Every structure is written in C-alpha cells, then in structure tokens.
PDB file of C-alpha atoms and ligand atoms in Angstrom:
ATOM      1  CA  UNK A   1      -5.599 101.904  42.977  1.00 39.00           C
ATOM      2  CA  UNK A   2      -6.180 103.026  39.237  1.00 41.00           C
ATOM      3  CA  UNK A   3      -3.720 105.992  38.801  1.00 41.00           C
ATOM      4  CA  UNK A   4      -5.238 108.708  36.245  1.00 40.00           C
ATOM      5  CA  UNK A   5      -2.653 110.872  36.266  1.00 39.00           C
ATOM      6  CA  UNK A   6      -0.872 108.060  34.701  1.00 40.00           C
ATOM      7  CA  UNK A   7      -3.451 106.650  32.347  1.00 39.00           C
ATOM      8  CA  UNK A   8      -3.572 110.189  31.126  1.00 37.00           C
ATOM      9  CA  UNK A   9       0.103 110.850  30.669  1.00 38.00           C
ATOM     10  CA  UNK A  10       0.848 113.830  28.774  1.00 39.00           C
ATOM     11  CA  UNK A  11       1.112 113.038  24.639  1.00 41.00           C
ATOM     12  CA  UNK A  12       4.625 114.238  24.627  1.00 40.00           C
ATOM     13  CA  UNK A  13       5.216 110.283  26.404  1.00 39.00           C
ATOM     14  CA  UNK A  14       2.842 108.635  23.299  1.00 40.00           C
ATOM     15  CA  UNK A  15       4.111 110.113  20.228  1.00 42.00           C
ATOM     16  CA  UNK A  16       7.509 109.284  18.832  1.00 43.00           C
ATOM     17  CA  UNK A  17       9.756 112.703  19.027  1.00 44.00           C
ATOM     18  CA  UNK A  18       9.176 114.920  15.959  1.00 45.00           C
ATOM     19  CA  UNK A  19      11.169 115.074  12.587  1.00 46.00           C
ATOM     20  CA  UNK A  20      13.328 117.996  12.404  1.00 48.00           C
ATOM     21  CA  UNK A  21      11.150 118.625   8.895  1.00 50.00           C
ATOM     22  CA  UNK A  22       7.774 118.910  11.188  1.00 50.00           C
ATOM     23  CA  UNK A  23       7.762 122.569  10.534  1.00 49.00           C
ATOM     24  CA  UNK A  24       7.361 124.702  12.119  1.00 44.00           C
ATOM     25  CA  UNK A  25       9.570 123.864  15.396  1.00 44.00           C
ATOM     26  CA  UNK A  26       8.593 124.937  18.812  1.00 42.00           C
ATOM     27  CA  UNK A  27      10.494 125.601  21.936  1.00 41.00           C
ATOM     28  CA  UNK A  28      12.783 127.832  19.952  1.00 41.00           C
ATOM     29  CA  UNK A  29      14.592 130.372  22.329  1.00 45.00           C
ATOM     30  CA  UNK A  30      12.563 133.968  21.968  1.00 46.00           C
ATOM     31  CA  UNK A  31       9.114 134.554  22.551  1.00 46.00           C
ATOM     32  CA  UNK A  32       9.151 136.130  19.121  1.00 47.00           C
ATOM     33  CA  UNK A  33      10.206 132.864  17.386  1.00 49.00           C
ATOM     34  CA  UNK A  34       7.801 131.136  19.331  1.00 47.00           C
ATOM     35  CA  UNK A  35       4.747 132.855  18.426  1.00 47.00           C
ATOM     36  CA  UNK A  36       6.428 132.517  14.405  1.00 53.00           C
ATOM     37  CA  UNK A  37       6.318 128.645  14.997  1.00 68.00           C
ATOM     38  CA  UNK A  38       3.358 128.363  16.635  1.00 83.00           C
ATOM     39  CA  UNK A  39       0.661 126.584  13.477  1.00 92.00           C
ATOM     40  CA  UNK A  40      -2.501 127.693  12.937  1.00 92.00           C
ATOM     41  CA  UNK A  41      -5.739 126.561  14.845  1.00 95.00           C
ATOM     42  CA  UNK A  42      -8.219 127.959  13.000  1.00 94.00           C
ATOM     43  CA  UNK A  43      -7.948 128.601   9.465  1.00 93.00           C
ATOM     44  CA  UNK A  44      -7.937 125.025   6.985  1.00 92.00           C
ATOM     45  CA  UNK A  45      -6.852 127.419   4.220  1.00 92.00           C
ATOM     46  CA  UNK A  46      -3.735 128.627   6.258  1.00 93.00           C
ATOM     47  CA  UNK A  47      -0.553 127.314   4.911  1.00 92.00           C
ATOM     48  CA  UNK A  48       0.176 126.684   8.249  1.00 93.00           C
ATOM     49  CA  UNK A  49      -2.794 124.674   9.677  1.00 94.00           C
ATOM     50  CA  UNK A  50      -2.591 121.943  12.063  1.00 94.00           C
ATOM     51  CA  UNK A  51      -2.161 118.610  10.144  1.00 93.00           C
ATOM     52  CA  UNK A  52      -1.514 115.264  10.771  1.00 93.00           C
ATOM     53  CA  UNK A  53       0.970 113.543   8.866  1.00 92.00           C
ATOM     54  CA  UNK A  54       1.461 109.707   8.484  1.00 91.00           C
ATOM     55  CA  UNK A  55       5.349 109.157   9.192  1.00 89.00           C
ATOM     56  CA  UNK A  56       5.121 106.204   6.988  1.00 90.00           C
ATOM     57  CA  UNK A  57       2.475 106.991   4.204  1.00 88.00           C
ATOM     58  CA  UNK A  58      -0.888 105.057   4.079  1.00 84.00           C
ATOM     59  CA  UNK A  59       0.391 103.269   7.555  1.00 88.00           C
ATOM     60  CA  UNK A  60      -2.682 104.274   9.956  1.00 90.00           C
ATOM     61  CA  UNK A  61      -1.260 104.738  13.675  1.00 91.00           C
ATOM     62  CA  UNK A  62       1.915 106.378  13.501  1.00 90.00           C
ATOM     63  CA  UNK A  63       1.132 110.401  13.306  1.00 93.00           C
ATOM     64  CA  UNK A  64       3.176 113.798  13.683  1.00 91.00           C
ATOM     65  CA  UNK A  65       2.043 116.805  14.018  1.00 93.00           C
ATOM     66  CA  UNK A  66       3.231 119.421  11.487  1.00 92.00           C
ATOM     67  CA  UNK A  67       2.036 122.623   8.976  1.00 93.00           C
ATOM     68  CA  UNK A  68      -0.356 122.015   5.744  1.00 94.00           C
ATOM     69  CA  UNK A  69       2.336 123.190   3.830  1.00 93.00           C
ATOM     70  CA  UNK A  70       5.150 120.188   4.323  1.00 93.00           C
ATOM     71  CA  UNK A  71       2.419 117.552   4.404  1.00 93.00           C
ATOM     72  CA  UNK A  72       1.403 118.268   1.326  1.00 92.00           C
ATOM     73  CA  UNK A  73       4.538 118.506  -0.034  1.00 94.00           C
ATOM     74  CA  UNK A  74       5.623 115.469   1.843  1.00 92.00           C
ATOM     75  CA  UNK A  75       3.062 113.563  -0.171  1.00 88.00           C
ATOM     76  CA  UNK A  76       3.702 109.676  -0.060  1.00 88.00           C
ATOM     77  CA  UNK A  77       7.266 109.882   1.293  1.00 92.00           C
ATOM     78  CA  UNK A  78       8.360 109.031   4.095  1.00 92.00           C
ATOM     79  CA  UNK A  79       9.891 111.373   6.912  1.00 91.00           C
ATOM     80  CA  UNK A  80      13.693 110.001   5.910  1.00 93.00           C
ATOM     81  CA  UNK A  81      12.868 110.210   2.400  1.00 94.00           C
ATOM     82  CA  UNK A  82      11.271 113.750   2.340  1.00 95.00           C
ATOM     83  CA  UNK A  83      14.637 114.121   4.152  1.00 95.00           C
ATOM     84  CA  UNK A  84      16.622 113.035   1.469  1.00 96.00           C
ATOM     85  CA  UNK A  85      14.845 114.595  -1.127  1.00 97.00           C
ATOM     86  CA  UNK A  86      15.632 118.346   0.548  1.00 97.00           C
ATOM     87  CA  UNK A  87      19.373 117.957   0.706  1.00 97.00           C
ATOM     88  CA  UNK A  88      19.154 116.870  -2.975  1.00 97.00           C
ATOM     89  CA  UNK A  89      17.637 119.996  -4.034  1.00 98.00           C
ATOM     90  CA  UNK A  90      20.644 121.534  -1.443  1.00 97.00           C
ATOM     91  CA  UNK A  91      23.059 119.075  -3.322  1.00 98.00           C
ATOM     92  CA  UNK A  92      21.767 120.914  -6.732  1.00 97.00           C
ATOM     93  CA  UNK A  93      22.179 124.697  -5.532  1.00 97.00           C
ATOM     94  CA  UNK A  94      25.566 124.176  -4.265  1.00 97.00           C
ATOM     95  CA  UNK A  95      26.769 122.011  -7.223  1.00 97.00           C
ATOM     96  CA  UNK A  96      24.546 122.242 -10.229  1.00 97.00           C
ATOM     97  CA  UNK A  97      24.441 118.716  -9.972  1.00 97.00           C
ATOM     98  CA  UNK A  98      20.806 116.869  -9.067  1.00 98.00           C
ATOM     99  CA  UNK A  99      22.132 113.575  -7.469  1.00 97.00           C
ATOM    100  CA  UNK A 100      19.434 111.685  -8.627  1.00 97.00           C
ATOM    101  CA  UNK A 101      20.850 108.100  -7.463  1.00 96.00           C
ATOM    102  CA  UNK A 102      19.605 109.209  -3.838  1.00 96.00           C
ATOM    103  CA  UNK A 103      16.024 109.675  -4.650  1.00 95.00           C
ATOM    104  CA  UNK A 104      14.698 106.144  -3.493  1.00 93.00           C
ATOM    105  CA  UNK A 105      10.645 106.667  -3.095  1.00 92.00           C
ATOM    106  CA  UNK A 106       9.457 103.576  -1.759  1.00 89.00           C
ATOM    107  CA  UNK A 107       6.021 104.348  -1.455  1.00 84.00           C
ATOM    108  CA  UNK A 108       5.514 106.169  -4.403  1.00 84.00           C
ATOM    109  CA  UNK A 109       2.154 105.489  -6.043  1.00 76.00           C
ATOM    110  CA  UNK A 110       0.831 108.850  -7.462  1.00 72.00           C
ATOM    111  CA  UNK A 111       0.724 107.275 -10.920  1.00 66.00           C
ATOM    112  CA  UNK A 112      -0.497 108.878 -14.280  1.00 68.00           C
ATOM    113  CA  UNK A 113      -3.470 107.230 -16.105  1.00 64.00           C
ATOM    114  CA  UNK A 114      -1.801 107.137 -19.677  1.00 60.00           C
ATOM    115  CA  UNK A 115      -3.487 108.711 -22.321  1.00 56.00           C
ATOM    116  CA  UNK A 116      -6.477 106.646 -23.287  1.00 48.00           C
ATOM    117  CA  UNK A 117      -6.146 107.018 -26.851  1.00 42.00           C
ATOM    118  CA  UNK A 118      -1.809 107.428 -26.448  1.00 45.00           C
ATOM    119  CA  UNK A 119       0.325 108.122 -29.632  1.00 44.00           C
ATOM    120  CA  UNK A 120      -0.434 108.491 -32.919  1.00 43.00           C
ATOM    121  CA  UNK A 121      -4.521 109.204 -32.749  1.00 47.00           C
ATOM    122  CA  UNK A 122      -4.433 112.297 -32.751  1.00 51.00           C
ATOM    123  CA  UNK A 123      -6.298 114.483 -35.397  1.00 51.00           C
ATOM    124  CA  UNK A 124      -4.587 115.535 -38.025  1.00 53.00           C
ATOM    125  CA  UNK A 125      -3.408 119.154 -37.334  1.00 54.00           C
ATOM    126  CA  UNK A 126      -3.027 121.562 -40.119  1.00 56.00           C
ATOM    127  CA  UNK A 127       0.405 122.055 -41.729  1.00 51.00           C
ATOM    128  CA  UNK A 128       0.447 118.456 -42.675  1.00 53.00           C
ATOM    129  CA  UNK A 129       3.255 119.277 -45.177  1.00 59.00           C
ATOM    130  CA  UNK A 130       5.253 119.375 -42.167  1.00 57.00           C
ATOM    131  CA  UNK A 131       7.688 116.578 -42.061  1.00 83.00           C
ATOM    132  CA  UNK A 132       9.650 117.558 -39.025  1.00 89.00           C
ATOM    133  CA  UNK A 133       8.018 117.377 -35.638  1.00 92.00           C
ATOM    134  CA  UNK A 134       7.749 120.846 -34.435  1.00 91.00           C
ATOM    135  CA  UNK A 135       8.908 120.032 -30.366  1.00 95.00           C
ATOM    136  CA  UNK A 136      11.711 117.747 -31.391  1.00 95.00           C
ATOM    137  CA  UNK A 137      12.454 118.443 -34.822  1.00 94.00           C
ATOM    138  CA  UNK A 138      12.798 114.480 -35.762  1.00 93.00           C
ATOM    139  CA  UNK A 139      10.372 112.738 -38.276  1.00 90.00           C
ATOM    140  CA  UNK A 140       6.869 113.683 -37.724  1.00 86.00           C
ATOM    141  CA  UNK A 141       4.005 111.483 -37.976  1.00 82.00           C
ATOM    142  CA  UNK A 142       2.408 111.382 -41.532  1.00 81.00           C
ATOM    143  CA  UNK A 143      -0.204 114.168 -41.200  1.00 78.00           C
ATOM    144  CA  UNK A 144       0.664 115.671 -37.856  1.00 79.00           C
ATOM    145  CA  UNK A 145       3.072 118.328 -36.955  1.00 85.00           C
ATOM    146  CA  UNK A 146       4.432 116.181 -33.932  1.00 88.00           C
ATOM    147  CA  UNK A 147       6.067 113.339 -34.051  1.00 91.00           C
ATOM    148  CA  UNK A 148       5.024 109.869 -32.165  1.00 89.00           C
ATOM    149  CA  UNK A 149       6.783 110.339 -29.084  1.00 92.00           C
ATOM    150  CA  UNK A 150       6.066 114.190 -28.609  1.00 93.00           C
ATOM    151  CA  UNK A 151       2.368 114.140 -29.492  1.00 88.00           C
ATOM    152  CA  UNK A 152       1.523 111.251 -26.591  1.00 88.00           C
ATOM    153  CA  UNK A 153       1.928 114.540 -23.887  1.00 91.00           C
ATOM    154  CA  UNK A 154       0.140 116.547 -25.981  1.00 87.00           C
ATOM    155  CA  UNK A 155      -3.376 114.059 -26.038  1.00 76.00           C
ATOM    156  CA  UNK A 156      -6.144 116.166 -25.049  1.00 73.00           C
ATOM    157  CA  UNK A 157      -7.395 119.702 -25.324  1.00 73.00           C
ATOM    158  CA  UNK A 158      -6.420 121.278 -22.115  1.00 82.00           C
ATOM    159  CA  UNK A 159      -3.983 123.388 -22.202  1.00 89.00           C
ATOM    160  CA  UNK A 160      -2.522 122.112 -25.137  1.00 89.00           C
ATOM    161  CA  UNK A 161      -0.864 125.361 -26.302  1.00 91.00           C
ATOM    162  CA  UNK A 162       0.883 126.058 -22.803  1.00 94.00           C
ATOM    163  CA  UNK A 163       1.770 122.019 -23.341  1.00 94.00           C
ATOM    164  CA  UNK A 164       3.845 122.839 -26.536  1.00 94.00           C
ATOM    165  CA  UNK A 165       5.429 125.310 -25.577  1.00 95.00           C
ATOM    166  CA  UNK A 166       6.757 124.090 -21.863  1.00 97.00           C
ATOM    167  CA  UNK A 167       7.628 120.567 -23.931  1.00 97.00           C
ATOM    168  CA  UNK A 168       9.721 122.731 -26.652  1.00 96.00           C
ATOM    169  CA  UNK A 169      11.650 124.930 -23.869  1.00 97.00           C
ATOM    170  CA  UNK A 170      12.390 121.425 -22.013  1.00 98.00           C
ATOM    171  CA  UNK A 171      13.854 119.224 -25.101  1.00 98.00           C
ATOM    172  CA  UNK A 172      17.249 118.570 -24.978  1.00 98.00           C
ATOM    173  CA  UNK A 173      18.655 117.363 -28.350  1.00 96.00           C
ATOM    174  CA  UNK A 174      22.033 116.991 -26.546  1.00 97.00           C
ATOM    175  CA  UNK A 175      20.263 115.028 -24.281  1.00 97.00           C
ATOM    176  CA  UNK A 176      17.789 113.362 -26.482  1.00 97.00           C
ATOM    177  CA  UNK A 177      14.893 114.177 -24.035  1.00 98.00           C
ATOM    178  CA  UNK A 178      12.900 116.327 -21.734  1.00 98.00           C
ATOM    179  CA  UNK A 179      14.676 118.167 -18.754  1.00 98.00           C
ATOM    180  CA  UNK A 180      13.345 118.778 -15.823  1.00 98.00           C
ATOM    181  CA  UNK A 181      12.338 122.575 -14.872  1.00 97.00           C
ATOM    182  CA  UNK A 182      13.806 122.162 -11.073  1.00 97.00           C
ATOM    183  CA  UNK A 183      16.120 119.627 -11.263  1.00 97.00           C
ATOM    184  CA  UNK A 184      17.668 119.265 -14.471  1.00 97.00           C
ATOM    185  CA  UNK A 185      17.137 115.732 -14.713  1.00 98.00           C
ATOM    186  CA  UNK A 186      16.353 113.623 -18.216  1.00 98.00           C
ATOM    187  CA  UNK A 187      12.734 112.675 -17.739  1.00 98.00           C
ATOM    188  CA  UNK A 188      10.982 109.528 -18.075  1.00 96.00           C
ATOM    189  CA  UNK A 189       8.771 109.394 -21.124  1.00 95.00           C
ATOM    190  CA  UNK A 190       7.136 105.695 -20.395  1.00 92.00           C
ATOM    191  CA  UNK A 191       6.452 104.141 -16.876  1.00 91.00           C
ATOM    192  CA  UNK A 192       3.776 106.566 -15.635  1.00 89.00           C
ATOM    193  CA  UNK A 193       4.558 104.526 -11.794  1.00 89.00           C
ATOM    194  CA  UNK A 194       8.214 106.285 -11.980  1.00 92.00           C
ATOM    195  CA  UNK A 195       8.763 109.120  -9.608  1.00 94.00           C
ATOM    196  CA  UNK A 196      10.271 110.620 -12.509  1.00 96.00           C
ATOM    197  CA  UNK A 197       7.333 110.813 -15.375  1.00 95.00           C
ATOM    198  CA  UNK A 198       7.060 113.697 -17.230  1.00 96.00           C
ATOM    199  CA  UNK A 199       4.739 116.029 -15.644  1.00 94.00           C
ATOM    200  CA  UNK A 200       3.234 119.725 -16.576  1.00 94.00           C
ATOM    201  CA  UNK A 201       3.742 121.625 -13.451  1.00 95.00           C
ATOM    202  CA  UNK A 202       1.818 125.212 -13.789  1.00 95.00           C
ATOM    203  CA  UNK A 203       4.307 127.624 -12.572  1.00 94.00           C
ATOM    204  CA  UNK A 204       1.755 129.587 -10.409  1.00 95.00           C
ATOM    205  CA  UNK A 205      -0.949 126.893  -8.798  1.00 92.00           C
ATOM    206  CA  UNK A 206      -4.514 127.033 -10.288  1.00 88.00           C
ATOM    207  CA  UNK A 207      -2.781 129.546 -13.126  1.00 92.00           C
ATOM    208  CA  UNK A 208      -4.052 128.120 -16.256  1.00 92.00           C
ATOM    209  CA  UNK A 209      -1.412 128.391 -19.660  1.00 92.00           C
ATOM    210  CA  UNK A 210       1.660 128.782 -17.696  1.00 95.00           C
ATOM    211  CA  UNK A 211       3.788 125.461 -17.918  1.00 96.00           C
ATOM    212  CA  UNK A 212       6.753 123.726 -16.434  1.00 96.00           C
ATOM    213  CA  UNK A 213       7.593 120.049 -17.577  1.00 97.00           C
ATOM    214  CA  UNK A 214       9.388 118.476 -14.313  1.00 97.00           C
ATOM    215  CA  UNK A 215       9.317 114.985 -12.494  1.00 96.00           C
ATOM    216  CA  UNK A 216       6.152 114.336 -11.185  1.00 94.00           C
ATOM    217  CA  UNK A 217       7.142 113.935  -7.595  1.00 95.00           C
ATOM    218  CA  UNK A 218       8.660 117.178  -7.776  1.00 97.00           C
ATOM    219  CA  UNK A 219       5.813 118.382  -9.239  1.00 95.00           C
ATOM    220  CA  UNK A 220       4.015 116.776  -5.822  1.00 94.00           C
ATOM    221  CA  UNK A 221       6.527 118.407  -3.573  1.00 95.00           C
ATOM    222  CA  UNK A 222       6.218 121.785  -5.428  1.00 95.00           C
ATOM    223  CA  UNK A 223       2.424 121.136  -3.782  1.00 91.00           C
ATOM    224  CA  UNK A 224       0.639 125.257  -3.651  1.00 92.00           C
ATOM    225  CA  UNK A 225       4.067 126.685  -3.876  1.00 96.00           C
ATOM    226  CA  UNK A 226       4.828 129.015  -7.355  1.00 96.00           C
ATOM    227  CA  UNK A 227       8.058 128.321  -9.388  1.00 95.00           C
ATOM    228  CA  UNK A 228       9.596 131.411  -7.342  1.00 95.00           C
ATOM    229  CA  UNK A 229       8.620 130.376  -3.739  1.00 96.00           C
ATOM    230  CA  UNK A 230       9.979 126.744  -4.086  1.00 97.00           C
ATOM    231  CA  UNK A 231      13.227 126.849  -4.049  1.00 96.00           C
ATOM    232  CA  UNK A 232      13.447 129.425  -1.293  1.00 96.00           C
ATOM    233  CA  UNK A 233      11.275 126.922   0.729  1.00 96.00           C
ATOM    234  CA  UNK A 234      13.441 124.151  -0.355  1.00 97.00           C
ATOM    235  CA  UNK A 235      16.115 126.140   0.683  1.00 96.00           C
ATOM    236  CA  UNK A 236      14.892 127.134   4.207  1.00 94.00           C
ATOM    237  CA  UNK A 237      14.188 123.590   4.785  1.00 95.00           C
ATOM    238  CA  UNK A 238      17.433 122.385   4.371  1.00 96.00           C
ATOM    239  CA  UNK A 239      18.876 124.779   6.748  1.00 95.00           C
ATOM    240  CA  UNK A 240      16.123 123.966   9.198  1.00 93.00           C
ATOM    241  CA  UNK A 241      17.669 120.269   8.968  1.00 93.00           C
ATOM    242  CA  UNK A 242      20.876 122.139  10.088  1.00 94.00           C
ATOM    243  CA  UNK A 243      19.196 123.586  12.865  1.00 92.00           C
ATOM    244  CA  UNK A 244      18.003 127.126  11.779  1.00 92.00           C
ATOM    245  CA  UNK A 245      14.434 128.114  12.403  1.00 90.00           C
ATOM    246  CA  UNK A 246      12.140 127.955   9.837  1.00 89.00           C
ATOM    247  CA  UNK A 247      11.302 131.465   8.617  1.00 86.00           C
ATOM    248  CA  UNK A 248       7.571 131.567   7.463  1.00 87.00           C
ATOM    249  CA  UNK A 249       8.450 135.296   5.938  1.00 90.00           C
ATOM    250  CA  UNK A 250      10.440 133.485   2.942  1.00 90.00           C
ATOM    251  CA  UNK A 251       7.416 132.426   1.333  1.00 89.00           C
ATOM    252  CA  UNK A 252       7.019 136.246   0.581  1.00 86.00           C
ATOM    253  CA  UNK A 253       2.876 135.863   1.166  1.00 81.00           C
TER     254      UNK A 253
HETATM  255 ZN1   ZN B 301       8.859 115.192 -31.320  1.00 82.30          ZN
END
C-alpha cells in the first residue's frame, strides 16, 4: 500500500541541516529568543525576510533557508567560504591583522566592466600646470591633474568628487597603493575578476557623495549595511559561529 505519511515526510528529512550562518537560528531556549529568530513572512523589504539561499552559488537544487540580510551579503560564496570570510574580519578586530591568504572565493564572478575609454582619455582638467598628480602626488599626465594610474577610477562623471576624495584618504605612499576602508588590505588596481578590485563603497547605501574605496567583495558583503552597522554585524556573526544567538537589536534600526 502507498504510504503518504511517508511520501510526505516532513522537510526537516529533505534538506541538508542548516549552516550555523543561516541567521537567524531557531529552537533557541526562551520563548523570547524564539519569537527574535523567527524571519519575516510578510514584508520583502524586511531585512529579515524569508530567502532562499543556494549553498553552493548558481548550483540550482541545493537550498537553505535563511534572512535577506546574510544572503545578500553571502553573495556568490559559498556557506564554508562566507564562513571563512567572518572569522577573518574576527581575525582583524582581535589582531589588526586582515589574514588575507584565507580568503579563497571560488565562485567569485561579480566582475567590473573596465572603463570603456580607461586611462589617459580623459579631458583635460583645468590646472594643467600641475605636474604632480593630485591623489598620488607622482608624475601627472601632460594636461591632467591625475596621473595615469589614478585617473582610470576616476572615468566618468558620477560622483567623481566623492571619487577623489575617498581615493586620496585611501593612498598609501608607504604602501604604494590603495587601502582598503574595512580591511586594510593593498588593493588590486588591474584584474577587475579579483575579489580584491578596487571598489567605491558609499558609506551609507543609496547615499550619494559619501565614499569608501574597499575590495569589492567586501563591498558585496557590506550588501544594505552602513559603514557603522557592518562591523557590529560582522561581529555578531562570528560569535553566532561560536554559538551565541544572533541579536537582530545590533543593527541599531
Ligand atoms: Zn596618481
């Protein structure tokens, strides 16, 4: 005889268990921290709306339940690398120290259309008696006040002042490059592919003129979050990975 009951087992028996990460947890102990976990139902614009996240990204059957919030910051990592990428950031509060050698993004393919024009077409700005680029302070190009490399982030009218000045407060002539806002990493100025491009990362999402440079997949797993609220929520994951519950109050919203 066909047995429904078990043809319609329960999808706690389908799905693999849940990352730790899946915020926000259920089953805690209190009623309380139940009803904090619990995600939303009914709002999309809720931070903590029911999504499904691919475990592996862009591989179709293999889903988890977990908030809006860490799928988009989850982006095209996997759950193990997302994983990785928290206790970094943990790694770099406790030490000062971003290890970057353990950021491995395998399928990382958020890439950057380079500029279509790229370096060295740019109009010729005024102040052309300017011989020393005014980001880097090395040789400017012959009628610009940027030099070569500088000006190729620069393409482009949009937001161009905010541009500047995030570019200037990120150059490290100890360094001989751009830092990263969050991590303090050197970034990459060439292969647009590399997890670590240069990015401008608006400090407050959707606020226009207020610029961060950092690596692009930071930049991704900043996601809605403002410059203030991300490393608190970076924070409060990695002590979710040690077991804490996930506070939703440290988001401050
Ligand atoms: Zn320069």
């Amino acid at each position: 005889m066909y047995n429904l009951r078990k043809a319609i087992s329960p999808p706690s028996q389908l799905l693999p268990p849940l990352p730790q990460i899946h915020l926000p947890q259920t089953g805690a102990q209190s009623p309380r921290r139940r009803d904090e976990a619990r995600l939303d139902e009914s709002n999309p614009r809720s931070r903590w709306y029911l999504n499904f996240d691919h475990v592996i990204p862009g591989k179709k059957g293999n889903l988890v339940v977990c908030c809006a919030l860490v799928n988009d910051m989850k982006s095209d990592m996997t759950a193990d690398e997302f994983v990785t990428v928290i206790r970094a950031f943990d790694v770099h509060k406790k030490t000062g120290v971003f290890p970057k050698e353990s950021i491995d993004l395998r399928h990382w393919v958020r890439m950057v259309r380079p500029s279509k024009l790229g370096a060295g077409r740019l109009p010729a700005e005024k102040g052309t008696a300017v011989t020393n680029c005014g980001i880097c302070g090395k040789r400017s190009v012959p009628g610009s006040v940027y030099c070569v490399r500088c000006r190729k982030f620069l393409f482009g009218k949009y937001e161009r002042q905010a541009r500047f000045k995030a570019l200037k407060q990120a150059w490290s002539e100890g360094q001989d490059g751009f830092i990263c806002r969050y991590t303090g990493i050197r970034l990459e100025e060439s292969d647009t592919k590399d997890p670590w491009y240069l990015s401008f990362d608006h400090r407050i999402p959707g606020k226009k003129g207020d610029l961060a440079v950092s690596a692009r997949f930071v930049n991704t797993v900043k996601a809605t979050l403002t410059a203030e609220q991300f490393p608190r929520v970076m924070d409060a994951l990695a002590r979710h990975l040690e077991g804490a519950p996930f506070d939703k109050g440290i988001i401050g919203e």
